[in-house]
Tab-separated table of C-alpha atoms in Angstrom:
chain	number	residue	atom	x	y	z
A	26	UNK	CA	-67.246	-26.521	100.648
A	27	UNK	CA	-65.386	-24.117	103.108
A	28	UNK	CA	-62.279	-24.889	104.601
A	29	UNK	CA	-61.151	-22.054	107.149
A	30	UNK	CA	-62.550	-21.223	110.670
A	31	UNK	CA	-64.858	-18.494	109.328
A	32	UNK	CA	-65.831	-16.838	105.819
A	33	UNK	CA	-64.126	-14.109	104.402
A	34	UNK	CA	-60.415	-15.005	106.099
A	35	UNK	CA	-57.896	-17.580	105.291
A	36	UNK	CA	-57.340	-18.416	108.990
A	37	UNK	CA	-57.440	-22.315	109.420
A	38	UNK	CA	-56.881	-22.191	113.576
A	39	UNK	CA	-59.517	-24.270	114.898
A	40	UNK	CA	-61.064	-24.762	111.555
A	41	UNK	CA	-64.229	-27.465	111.884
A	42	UNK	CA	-62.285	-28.702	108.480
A	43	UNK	CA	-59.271	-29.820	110.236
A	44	UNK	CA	-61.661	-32.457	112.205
A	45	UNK	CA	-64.152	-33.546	109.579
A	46	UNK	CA	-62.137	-33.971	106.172
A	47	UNK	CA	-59.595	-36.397	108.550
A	48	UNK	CA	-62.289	-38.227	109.932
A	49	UNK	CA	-64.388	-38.682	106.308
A	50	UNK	CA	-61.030	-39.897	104.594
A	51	UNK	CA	-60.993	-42.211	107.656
A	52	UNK	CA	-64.346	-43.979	106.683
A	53	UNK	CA	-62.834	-44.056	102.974
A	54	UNK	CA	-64.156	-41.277	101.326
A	55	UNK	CA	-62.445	-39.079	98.880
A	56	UNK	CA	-62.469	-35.330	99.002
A	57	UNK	CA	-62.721	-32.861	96.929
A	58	UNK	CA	-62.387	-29.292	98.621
A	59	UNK	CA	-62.872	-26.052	97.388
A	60	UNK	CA	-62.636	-22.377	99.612
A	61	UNK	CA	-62.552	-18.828	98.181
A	62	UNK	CA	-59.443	-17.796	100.405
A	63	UNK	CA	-58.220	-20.551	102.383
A	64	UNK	CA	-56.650	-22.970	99.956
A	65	UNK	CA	-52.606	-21.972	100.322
A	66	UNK	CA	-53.299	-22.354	103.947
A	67	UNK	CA	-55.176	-25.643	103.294
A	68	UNK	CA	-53.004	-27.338	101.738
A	69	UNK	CA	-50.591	-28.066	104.473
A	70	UNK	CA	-53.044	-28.845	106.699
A	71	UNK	CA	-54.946	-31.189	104.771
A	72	UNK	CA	-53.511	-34.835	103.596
A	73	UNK	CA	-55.149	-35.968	99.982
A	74	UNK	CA	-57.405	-33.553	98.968
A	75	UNK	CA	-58.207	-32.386	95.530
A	76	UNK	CA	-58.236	-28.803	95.841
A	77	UNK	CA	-61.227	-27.666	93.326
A	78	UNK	CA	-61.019	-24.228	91.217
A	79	UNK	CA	-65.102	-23.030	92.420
A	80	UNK	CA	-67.746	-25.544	94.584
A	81	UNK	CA	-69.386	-26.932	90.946
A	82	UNK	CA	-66.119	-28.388	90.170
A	83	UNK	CA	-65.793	-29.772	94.302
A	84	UNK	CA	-69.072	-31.499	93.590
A	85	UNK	CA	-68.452	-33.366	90.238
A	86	UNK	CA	-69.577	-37.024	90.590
A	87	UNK	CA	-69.234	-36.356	94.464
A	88	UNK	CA	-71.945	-38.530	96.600
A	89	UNK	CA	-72.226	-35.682	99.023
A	90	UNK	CA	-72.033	-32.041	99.225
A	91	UNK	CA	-71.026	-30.693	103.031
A	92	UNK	CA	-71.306	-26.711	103.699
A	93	UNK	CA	-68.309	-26.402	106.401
A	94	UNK	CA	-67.905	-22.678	106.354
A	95	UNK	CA	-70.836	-20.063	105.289
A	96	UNK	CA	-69.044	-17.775	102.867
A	97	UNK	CA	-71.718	-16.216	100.851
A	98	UNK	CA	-71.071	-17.198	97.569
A	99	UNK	CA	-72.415	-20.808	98.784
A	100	UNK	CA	-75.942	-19.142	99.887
A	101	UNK	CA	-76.358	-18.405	96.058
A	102	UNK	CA	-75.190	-21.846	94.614
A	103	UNK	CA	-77.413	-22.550	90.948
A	104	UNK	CA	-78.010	-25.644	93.097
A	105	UNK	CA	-79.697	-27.506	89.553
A	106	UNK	CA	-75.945	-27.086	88.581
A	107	UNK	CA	-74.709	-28.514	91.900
A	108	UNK	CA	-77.185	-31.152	91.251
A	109	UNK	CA	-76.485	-32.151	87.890
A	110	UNK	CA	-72.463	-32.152	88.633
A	111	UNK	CA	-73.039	-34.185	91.232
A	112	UNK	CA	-73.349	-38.161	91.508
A	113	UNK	CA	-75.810	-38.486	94.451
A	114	UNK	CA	-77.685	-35.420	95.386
A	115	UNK	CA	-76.882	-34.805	98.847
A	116	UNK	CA	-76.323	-31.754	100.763
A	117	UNK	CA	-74.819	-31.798	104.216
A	118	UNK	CA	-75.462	-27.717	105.816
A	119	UNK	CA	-73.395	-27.331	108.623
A	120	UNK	CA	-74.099	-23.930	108.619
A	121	UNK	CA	-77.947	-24.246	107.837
A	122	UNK	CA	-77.650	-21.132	104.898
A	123	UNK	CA	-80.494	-23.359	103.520
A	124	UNK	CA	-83.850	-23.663	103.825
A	125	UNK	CA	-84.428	-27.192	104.126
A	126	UNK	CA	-87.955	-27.563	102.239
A	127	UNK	CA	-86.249	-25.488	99.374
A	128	UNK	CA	-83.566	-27.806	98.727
A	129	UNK	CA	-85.543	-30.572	98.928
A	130	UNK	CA	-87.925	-29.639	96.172
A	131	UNK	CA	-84.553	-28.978	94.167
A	132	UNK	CA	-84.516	-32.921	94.743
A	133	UNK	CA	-81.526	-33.077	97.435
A	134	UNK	CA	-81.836	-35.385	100.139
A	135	UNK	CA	-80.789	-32.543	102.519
A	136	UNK	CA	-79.379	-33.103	105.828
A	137	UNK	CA	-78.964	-29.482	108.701
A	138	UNK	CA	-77.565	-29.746	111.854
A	139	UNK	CA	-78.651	-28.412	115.110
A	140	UNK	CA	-82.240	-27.804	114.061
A	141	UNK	CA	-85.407	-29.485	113.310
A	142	UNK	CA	-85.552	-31.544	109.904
């Protein structure tokens, strides 16, 4: 979820997406991607990706959920939605928005980065 350097912009220069979603389909995973503003720009940056019409639909039978950029409609995902779309409950925060003991009791195995789990 995310694709462009920073929420609220569709600027993709130095966007953390450029680096991950290469390196995931690398490993052999598929991605769906979905962004509120930076999907023209996306797409000819990005190789194979299923471009998603809102995050619910980017999760559908997806094993993982990653937060790349912190636009604000992701802080208030109905995450027993996200859950139930979703084929393996697990939410990647690159961003930390979350709290991590809330997600968990949602039933996520949660994974933040750069801070205590």
């Amino acid at each position: 979820l995310g694709l462009t350097f920073k929420p609220n912009t569709d600027d993709m220069r130095d966007a953390p997406s450029l680096d991950i979603i290469p390196a995931l389909q690398a490993a052999g995973a598929t991605i769906s991607a979905f962004d509120p503003e930076g999907e023209a720009e996306a797409r000819h940056l990005l190789k194979d990706v299923d471009f998603a019409a809102d995050p619910y639909a980017a999760a559908r039978s997806a094993d993982a959920v990653v937060i790349i950029t912190e636009w604000d409609q992701f802080r208030a995902l109905d995450l027993d939605r996200l859950k139930a779309d979703m084929k393996t409950p697990i939410l990647i925060d690159l961003r930390n928005i979350y709290r991590p003991d809330d997600v968990r009791r949602q039933g996520f195995d949660y994974v933040s980065i750069g801070r205590a789990q």
